[in-house]
Coordinates of C-alpha atoms in Angstrom, one line a residue:
X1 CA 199.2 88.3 110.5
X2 CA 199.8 85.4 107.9
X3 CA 199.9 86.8 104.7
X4 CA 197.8 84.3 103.0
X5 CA 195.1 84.5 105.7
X6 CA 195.0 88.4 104.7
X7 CA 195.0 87.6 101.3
X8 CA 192.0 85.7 101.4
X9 CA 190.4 88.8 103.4
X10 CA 190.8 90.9 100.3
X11 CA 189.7 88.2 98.0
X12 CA 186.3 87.3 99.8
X13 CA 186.0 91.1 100.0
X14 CA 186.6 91.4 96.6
X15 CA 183.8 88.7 95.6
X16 CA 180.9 90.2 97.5
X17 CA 177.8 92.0 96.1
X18 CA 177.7 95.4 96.0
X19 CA 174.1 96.2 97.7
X20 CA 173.0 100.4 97.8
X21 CA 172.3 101.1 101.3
X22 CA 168.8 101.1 102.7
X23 CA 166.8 104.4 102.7
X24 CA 167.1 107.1 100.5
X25 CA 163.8 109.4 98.3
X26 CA 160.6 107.4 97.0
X27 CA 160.1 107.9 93.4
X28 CA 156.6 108.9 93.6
X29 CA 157.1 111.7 90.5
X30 CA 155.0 111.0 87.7
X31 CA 155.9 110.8 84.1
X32 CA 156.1 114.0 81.8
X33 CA 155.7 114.4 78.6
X34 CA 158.7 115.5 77.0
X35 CA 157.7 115.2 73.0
X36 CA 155.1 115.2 70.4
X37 CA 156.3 114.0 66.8
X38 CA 155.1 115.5 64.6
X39 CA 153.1 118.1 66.6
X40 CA 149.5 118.3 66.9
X41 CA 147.4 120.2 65.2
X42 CA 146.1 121.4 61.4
X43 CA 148.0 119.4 58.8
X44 CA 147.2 118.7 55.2
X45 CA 148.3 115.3 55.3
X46 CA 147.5 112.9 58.6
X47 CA 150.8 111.7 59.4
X48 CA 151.3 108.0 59.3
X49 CA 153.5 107.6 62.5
X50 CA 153.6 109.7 66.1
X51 CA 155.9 109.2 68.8
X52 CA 155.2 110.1 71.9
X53 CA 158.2 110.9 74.5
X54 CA 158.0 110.4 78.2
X55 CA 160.9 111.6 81.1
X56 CA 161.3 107.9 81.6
X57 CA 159.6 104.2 81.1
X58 CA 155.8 103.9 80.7
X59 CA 154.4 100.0 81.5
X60 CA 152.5 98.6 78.3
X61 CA 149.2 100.5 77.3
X62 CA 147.2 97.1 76.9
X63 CA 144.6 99.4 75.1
X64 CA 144.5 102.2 77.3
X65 CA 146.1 104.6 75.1
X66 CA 143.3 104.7 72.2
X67 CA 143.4 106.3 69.0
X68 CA 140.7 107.8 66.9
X69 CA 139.1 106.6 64.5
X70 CA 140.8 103.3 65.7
X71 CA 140.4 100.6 62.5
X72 CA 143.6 101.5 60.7
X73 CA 146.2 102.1 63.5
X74 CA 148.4 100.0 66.1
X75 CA 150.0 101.2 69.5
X76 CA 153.6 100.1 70.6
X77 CA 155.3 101.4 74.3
X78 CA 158.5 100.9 73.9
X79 CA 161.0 102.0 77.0
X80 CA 159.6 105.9 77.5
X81 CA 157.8 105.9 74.2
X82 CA 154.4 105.5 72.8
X83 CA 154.1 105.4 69.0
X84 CA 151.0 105.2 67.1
X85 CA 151.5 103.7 63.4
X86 CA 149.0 103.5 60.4
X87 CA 147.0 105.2 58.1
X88 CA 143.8 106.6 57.5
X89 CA 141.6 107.4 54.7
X90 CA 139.6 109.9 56.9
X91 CA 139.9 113.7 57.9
X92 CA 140.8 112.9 61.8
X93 CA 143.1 111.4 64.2
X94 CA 143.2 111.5 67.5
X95 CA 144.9 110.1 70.3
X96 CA 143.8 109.9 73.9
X97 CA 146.3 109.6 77.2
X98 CA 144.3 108.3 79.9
X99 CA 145.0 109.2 83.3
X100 CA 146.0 105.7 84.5
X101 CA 149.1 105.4 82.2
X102 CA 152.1 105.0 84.4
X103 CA 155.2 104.3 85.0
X104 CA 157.3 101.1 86.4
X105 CA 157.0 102.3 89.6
X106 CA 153.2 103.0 89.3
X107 CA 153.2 106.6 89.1
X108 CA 149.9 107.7 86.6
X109 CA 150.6 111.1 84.5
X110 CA 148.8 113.8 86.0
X111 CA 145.6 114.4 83.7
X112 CA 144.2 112.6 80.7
X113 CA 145.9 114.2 77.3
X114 CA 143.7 114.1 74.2
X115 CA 146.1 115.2 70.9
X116 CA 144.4 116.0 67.4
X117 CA 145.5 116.0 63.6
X118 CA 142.9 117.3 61.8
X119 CA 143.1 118.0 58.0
X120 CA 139.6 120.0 57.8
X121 CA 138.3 123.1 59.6
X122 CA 137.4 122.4 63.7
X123 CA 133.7 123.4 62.9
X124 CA 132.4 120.7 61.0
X125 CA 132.7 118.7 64.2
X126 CA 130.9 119.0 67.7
X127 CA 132.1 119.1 71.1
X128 CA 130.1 118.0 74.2
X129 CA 131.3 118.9 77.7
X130 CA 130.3 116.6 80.4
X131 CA 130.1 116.9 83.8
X132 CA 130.5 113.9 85.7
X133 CA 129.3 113.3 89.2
X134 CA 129.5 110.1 91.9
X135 CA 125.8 109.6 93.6
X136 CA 125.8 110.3 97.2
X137 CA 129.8 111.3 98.2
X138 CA 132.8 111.3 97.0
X139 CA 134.2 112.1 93.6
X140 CA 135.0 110.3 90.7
X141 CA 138.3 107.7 90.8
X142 CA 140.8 107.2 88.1
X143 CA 138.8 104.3 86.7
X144 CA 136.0 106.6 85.6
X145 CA 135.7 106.7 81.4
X146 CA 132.8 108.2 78.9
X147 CA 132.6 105.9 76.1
X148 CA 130.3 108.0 73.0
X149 CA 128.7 105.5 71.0
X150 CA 127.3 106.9 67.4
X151 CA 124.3 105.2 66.7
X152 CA 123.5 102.9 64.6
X153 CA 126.9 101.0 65.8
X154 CA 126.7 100.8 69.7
X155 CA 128.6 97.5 69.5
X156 CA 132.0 99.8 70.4
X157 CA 132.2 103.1 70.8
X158 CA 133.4 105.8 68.7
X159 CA 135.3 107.3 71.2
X160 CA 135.9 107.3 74.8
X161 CA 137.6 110.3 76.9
X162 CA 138.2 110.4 81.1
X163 CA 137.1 112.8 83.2
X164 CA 140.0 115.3 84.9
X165 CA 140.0 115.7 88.7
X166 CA 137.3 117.9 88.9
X167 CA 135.2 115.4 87.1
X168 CA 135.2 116.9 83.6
X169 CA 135.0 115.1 80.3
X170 CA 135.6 117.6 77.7
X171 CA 134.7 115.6 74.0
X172 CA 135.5 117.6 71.1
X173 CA 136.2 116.7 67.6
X174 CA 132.8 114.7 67.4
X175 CA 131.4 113.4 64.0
X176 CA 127.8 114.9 63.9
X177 CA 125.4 112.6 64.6
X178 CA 123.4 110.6 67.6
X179 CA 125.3 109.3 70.6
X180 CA 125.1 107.1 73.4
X181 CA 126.7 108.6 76.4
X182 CA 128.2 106.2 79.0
X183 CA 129.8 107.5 81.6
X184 CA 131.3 104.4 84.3
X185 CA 133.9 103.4 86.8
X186 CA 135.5 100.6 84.6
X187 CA 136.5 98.9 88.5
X188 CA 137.1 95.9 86.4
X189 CA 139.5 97.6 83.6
X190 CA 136.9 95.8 80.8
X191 CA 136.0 98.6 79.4
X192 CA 132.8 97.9 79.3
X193 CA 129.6 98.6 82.1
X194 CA 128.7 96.4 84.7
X195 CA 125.3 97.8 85.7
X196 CA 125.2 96.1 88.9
X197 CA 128.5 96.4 90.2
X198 CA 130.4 99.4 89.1
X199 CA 128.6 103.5 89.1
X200 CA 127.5 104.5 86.1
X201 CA 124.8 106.9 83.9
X202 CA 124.0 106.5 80.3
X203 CA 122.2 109.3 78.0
X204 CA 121.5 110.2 74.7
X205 CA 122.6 113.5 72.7
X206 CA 122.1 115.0 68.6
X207 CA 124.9 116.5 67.7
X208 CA 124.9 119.1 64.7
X209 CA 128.3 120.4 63.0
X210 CA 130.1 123.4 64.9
X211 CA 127.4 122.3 68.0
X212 CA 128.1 122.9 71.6
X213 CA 126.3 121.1 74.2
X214 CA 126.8 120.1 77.7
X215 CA 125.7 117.3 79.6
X216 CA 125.0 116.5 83.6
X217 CA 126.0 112.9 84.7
X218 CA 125.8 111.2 87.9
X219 CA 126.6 108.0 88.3
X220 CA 124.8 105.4 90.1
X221 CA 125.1 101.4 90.7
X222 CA 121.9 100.1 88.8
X223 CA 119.9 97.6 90.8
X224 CA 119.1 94.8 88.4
X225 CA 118.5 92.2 90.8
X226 CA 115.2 90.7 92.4
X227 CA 115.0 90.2 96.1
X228 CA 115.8 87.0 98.3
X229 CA 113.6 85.5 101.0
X230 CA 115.9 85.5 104.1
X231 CA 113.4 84.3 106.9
X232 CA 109.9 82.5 106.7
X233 CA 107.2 82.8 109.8
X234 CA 104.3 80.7 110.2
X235 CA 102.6 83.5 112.2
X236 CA 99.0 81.3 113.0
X237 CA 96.5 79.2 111.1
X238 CA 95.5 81.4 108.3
X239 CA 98.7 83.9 108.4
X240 CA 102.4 83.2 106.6
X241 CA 105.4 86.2 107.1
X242 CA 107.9 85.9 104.1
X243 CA 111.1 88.3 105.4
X244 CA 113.3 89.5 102.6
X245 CA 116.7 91.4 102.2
X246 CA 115.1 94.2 100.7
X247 CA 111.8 96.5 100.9
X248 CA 109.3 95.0 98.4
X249 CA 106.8 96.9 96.1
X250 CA 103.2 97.2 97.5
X251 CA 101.4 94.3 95.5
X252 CA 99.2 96.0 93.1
X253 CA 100.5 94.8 90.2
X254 CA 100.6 91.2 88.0
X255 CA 103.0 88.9 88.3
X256 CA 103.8 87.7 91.8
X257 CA 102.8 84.3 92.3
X258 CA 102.5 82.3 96.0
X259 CA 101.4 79.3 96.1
X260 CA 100.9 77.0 98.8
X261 CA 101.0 72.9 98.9
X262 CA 99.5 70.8 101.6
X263 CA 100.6 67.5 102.7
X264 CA 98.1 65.8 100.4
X265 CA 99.8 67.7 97.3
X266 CA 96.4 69.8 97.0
X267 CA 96.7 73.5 96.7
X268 CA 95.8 75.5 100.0
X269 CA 93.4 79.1 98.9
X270 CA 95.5 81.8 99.1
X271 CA 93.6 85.1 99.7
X272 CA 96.2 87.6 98.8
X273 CA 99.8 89.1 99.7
X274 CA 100.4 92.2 101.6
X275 CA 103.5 94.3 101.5
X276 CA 104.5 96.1 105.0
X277 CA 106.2 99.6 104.3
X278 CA 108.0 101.8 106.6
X279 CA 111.7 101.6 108.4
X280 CA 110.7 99.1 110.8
X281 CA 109.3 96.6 108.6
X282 CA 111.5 96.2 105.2
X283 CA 110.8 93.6 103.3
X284 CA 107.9 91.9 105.5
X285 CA 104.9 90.7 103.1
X286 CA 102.2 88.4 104.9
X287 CA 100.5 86.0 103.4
X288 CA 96.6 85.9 103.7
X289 CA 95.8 82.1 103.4
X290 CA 93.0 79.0 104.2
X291 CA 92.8 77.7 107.5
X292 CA 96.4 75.6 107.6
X293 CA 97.0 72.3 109.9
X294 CA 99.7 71.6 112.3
X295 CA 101.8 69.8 109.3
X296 CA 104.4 70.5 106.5
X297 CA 103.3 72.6 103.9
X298 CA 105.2 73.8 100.7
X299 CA 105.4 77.5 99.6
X300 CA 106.6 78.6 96.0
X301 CA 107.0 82.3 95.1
X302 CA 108.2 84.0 92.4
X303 CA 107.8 87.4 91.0
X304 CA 107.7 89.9 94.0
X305 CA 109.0 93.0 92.9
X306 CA 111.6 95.4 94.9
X307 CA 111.6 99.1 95.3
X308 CA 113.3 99.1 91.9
X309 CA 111.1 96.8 89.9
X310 CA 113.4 93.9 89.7
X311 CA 110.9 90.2 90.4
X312 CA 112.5 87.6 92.8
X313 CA 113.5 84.4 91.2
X314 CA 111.4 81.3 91.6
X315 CA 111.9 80.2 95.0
X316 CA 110.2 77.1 97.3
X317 CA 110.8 76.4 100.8
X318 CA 108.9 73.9 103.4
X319 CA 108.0 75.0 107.0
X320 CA 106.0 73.5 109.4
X321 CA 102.6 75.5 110.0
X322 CA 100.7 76.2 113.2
X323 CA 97.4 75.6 113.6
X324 CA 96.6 78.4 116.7
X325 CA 94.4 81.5 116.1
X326 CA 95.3 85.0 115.6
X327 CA 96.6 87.1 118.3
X328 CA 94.9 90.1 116.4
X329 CA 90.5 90.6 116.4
X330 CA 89.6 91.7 112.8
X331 CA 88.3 95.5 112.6
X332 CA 88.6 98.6 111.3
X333 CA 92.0 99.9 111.1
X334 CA 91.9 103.2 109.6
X335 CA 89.4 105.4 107.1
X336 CA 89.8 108.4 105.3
X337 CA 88.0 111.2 105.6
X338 CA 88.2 111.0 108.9
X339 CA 85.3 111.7 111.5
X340 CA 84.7 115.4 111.5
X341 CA 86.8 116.3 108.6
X342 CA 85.8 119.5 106.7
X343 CA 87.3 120.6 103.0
X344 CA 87.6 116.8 101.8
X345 CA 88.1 116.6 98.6
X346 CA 85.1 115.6 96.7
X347 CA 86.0 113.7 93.8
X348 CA 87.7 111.3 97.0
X349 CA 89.0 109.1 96.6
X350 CA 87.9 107.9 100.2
X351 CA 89.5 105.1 102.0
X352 CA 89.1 102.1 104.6
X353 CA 91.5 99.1 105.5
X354 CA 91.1 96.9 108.1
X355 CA 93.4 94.7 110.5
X356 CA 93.0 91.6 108.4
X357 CA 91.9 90.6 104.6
X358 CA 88.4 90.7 104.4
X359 CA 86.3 89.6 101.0
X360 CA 86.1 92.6 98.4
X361 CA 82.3 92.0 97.8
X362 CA 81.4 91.5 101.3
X363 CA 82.8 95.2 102.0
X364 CA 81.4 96.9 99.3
X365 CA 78.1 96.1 100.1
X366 CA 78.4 97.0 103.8
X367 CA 80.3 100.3 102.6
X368 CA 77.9 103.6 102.1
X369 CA 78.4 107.2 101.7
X370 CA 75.4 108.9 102.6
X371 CA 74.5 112.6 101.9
X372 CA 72.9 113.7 105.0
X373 CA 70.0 116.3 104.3
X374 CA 68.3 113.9 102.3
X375 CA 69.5 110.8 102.7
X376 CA 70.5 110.4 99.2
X377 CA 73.4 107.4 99.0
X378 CA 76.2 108.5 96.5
X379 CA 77.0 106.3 93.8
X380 CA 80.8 105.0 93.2
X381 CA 83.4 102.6 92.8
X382 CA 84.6 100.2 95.1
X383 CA 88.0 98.6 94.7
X384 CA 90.6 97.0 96.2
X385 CA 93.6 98.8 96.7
X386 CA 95.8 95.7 99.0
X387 CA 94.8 92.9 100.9
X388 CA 93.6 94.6 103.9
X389 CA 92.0 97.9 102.2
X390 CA 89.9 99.7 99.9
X391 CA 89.1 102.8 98.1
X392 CA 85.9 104.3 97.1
X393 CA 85.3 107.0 94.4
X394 CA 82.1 108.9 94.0
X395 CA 81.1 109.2 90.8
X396 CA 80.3 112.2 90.7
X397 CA 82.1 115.3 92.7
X398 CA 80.0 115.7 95.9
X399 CA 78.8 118.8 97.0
X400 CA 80.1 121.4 98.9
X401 CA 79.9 122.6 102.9
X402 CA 76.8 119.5 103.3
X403 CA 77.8 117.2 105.5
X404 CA 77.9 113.2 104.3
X405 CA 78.2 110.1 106.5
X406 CA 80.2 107.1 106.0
X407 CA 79.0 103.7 107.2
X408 CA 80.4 100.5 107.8
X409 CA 77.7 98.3 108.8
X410 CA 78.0 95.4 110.8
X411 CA 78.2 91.7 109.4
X412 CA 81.5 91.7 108.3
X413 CA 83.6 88.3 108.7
X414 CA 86.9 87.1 108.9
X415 CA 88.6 84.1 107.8
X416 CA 88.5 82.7 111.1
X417 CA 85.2 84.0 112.1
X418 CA 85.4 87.2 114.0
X419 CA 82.5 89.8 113.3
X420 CA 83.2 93.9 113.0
X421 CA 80.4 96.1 114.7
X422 CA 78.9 98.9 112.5
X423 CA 80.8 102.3 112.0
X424 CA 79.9 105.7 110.8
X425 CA 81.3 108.8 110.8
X426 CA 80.4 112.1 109.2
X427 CA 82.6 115.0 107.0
X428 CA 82.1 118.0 105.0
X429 CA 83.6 118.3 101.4
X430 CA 85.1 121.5 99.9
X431 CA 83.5 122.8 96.8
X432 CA 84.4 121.4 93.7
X433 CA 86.5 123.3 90.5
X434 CA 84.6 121.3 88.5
X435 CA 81.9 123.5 87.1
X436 CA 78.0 122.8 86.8
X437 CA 75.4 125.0 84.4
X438 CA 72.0 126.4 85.3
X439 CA 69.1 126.2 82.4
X440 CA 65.7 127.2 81.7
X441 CA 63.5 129.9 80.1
X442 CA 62.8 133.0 80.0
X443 CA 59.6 135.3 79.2
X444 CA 57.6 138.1 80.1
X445 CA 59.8 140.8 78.1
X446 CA 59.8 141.7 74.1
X447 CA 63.5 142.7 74.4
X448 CA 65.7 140.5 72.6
X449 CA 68.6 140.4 75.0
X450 CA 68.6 140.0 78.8
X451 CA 71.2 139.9 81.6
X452 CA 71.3 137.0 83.5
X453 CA 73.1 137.1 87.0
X454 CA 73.8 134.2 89.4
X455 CA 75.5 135.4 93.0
X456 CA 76.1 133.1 95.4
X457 CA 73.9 132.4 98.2
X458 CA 75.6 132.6 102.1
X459 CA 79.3 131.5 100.4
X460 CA 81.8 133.0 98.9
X461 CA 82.6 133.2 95.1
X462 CA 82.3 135.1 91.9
X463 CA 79.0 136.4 90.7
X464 CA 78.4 134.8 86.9
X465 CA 76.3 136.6 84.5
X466 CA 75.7 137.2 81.1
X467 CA 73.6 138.4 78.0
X468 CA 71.6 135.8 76.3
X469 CA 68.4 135.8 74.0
X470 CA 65.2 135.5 75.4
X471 CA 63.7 131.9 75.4
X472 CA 65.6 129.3 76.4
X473 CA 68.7 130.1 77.7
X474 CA 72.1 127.8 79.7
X475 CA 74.2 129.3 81.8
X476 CA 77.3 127.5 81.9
X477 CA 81.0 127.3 83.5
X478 CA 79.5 127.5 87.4
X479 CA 81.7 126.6 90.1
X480 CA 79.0 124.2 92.6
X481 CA 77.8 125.7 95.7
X482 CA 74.6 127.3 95.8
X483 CA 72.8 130.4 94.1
X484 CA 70.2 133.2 93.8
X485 CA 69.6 133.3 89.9
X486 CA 68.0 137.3 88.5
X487 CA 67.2 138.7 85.2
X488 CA 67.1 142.1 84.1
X489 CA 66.4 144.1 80.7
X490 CA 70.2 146.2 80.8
X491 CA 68.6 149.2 79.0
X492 CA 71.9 151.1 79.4
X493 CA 74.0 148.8 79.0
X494 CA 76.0 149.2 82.5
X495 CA 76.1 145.9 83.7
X496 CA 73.9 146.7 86.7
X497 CA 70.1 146.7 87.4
X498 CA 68.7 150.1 87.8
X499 CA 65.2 150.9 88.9
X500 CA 62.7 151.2 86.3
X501 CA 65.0 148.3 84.2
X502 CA 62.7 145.0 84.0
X503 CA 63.3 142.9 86.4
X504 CA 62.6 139.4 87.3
X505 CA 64.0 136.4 89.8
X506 CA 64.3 132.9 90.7
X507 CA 62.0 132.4 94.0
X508 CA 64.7 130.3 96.3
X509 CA 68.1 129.0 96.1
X510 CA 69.5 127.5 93.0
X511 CA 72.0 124.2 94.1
X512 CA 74.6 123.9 91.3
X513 CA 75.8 120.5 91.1
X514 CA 79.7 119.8 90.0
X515 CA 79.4 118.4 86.1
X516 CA 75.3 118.2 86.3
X517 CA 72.9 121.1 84.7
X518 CA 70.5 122.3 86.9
X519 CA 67.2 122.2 84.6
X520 CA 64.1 124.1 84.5
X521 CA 65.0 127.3 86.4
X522 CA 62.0 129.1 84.2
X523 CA 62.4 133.1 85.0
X524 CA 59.4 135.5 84.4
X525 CA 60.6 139.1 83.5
X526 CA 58.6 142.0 85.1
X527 CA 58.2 145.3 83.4

């Protein structure tokens, strides 16, 4: 071979870069801490600088080392070291590790580290343990943080620890005083809560010196905003479907406004709003209207409510409406009590709603509940609970094992003219814990004190008596249902009539009404 030809073998060899060959372990070990100067702990003097020592480089803090109180001191990571410079005027100083501090190759340290120089005993502080929890599944990440906020500042907070893997925030060294607890997944890294977007919990907590407390916290995503109309229906001439991305709020309450703008820019009556519940029919709310044309009408809406409170932002769409009638004849849809029901409750309240909206004052003067034995019509209130149905409450408790009937008469309208036939239907009430009182007088004996008994009459129940003074007398605190009311002189005082004891009774039943005193149940003693 030429020796210059070899020569420039060894010199191109000689010029190449040396390159490790491919392969080898993953540094996947995390960063331990190898030093603390000067140690933690009791001191009588904070010290003005602390190193901290790591087994090899830790990328720049950018805040998430944080020191405590934090006015007076500055953080520096330089190569495997951390030091905290400053000074402080005050009795504490702590430093917190979080768990996210790595190193160039993006190992984090195990756990969070919290380290303490404290020149005054550990009991004039408090500690709070806090347990944090994820709603639904899943624990808490590495992001997760408890910022304590001591009121009246709430601008930053005092202090802020991180949970360990188990999801445990142990805060100690506390100032006494009232905190704001907010425990978060800072997804973000601002170090601050975004309600809406990242899980979180917030709390309250007094803290007293030497105090330990604990505290639950599971964190949630707070819904904050309102729902969107995704779909509108024109359903038929006097019906609108608004479809929206969530399930809405039953519409009891003020502040949602529809309004609806024919082609002549006059306003079209709008009857009222209903709110469909159930799986199969989230976020449906119909739209109870005037009689609409075959033309372009304008719809604004604002202020529907979601499951969660939040109102929809003002919103106005045009659709085309249809002049055709309802698929759907207007009637009774469902009522409560229903026909042959027995231990109703009878303070109610009692129910009816019907397959399409029908005029408040129109059904509460075709409603009636109707005691049966006499005919006597109960007196109540009427009122609206939706578009579509009502509710009545007696007002009074009705009575007991009597039967009552319910009736719908006929003559109701709809908004496009159908008619519902008369209904009735019957039920039996339980009796009522409300009690009722029995009064009158009582003569025909010198004695100053009589017994007077009440047992109750083909029912079950306590027997009520007492002793009261001849004359007028009230016998109160009576469950309703019905009685046979007797008076005796209790000459031995045993409680119980005995032959020869004066005697005397009420000729009939006594009905005890719930609330009501029965009057003028006039006893005659008999020696």
């Amino acid at each position: 071979m030429n020796r210059f030809a070899l020569a420039g073998v060894v010199l191109s060899v000689s010029c190449a870069k040396i390159v490790a060959p491919s392969g080898g372990p993953v540094d996947d070990v995390p960063p331990e801490l190898i030093s603390i100067q000067p140690e933690p702990g009791y001191t009588e003097e904070l010290p003005s600088r602390i190193t901290i020592t790591f087994s090899e480089k830790i990328q720049g803090t950018d805040g998430s080392v944080t020191v405590y109180p934090g006015e007076e001191w500055e953080v520096e990571t330089k190569g495997s070291e951390v030091s905290v410079t400053g000074e402080s005027g005050g009795d504490l100083v702590m430093i917190t590790l979080p768990a996210t501090l790595e190193d160039l190759r993006g190992n984090s340290i195990t756990s969070p580290r919290t380290l303490v120089w404290n020149t005054v005993p550990a009991d004039s502080f408090a500690e709070v343990t806090v347990n944090v929890f994820r709603d639904g599944s899943g624990g808490v990440t590495s992001s997760a943080r408890c910022d304590f906020f001591l009121y009246p500042d709430t601008s930053s907070p005092e202090i802020t620890r991180f949970p360990d893997t188990l999801g445990v925030v142990n805060a100690d060294w506390l100032y006494p005083g009232d905190y704001r607890v907010v425990c978060y997944e800072d997804v973000d890294m601002s170090r601050r809560w975004d309600p809406d977007r990242e899980p979180g919990y917030e709390d309250e907590i007094s803290l007293q010196p030497g105090s330990r407390e604990e505290m639950l916290m599971t964190m949630t995503i707070v819904d904050s905003i309102g729902p969107r109309i995704s779909q509108l229906v024109a359903i038929d001439g006097w019906h609108i479907e608004l479809l929206w991305n969530e399930q809405i709020s039953p519409l009891t309450e003020s502040g949602q406004k529809v309004t609806v703008i024919g082609p002549d820019s006059l306003p079209v009556t709008v009857y009222g709003l209903k709110a469909s519940q159930g799986r199969s029919s989230t976020g449906r709310v119909t739209v109870y209207t005037d009689e609409l044309s075959d033309t372009v009408y304008t719809i604004a809406v604002s202020g529907i409510k979601d499951l969660a409170g939040n109102p929809s932002l003002p919103d106005t769409l045009e659709f085309w409406a249809v002049d055709s009638l309802p698929g759907t004849q207007l009637a009774v849809q469902s009522a409560y009590p229903e026909d042959g029901g027995v231990d109703v409750p009878p303070a109610g309240p009692f129910y009816i709603s019907f397959t399409d909206w029908v005029d408040e004052a129109a059904a509460e003067s075709l409603y009636t509940v109707t005691r049966v034995a006499d005919s006597t019509v109960v007196a109540g209130e009427f009122t609206r609970t939706s578009a579509t149905a009502f509710s009545f409450i007696p007002e009074r408790e009705l009575l007991g094992e009597r039967q009552y009937r319910v009736d719908f008469h006929s003559g109701m309208m709809s908004l496009q003219g159908d008619s519902v036939g008369g209904e009735s239907w019957t039920f039996v009430p339980a009796w009522s814990d409300q009690p009722g009182s029995i009064s009158g007088v009582i003569t025909g004996t010198g004695a100053s004190v009589v017994t007077i008994v009440a047992s109750p009459a083909g029912s079950g129940g306590d027997v009520i008596f007492g002793d009261y003074a001849t004359g007028g007398y009230v016998l109160g605190e009576i469950p309703g249902g019905r009685y046979t009311v007797s008076v005796f002189v209790d000459w031995n005082s045993d409680a119980v009539w005995n032959p020869g004891e004066p005697y005397g009774a009420w000729p009939g039943v006594v009905e005890v009404f719930p609330g009501i005193e029965t009057q003028d149940i006039d006893i005659q003693v008999v020696p």
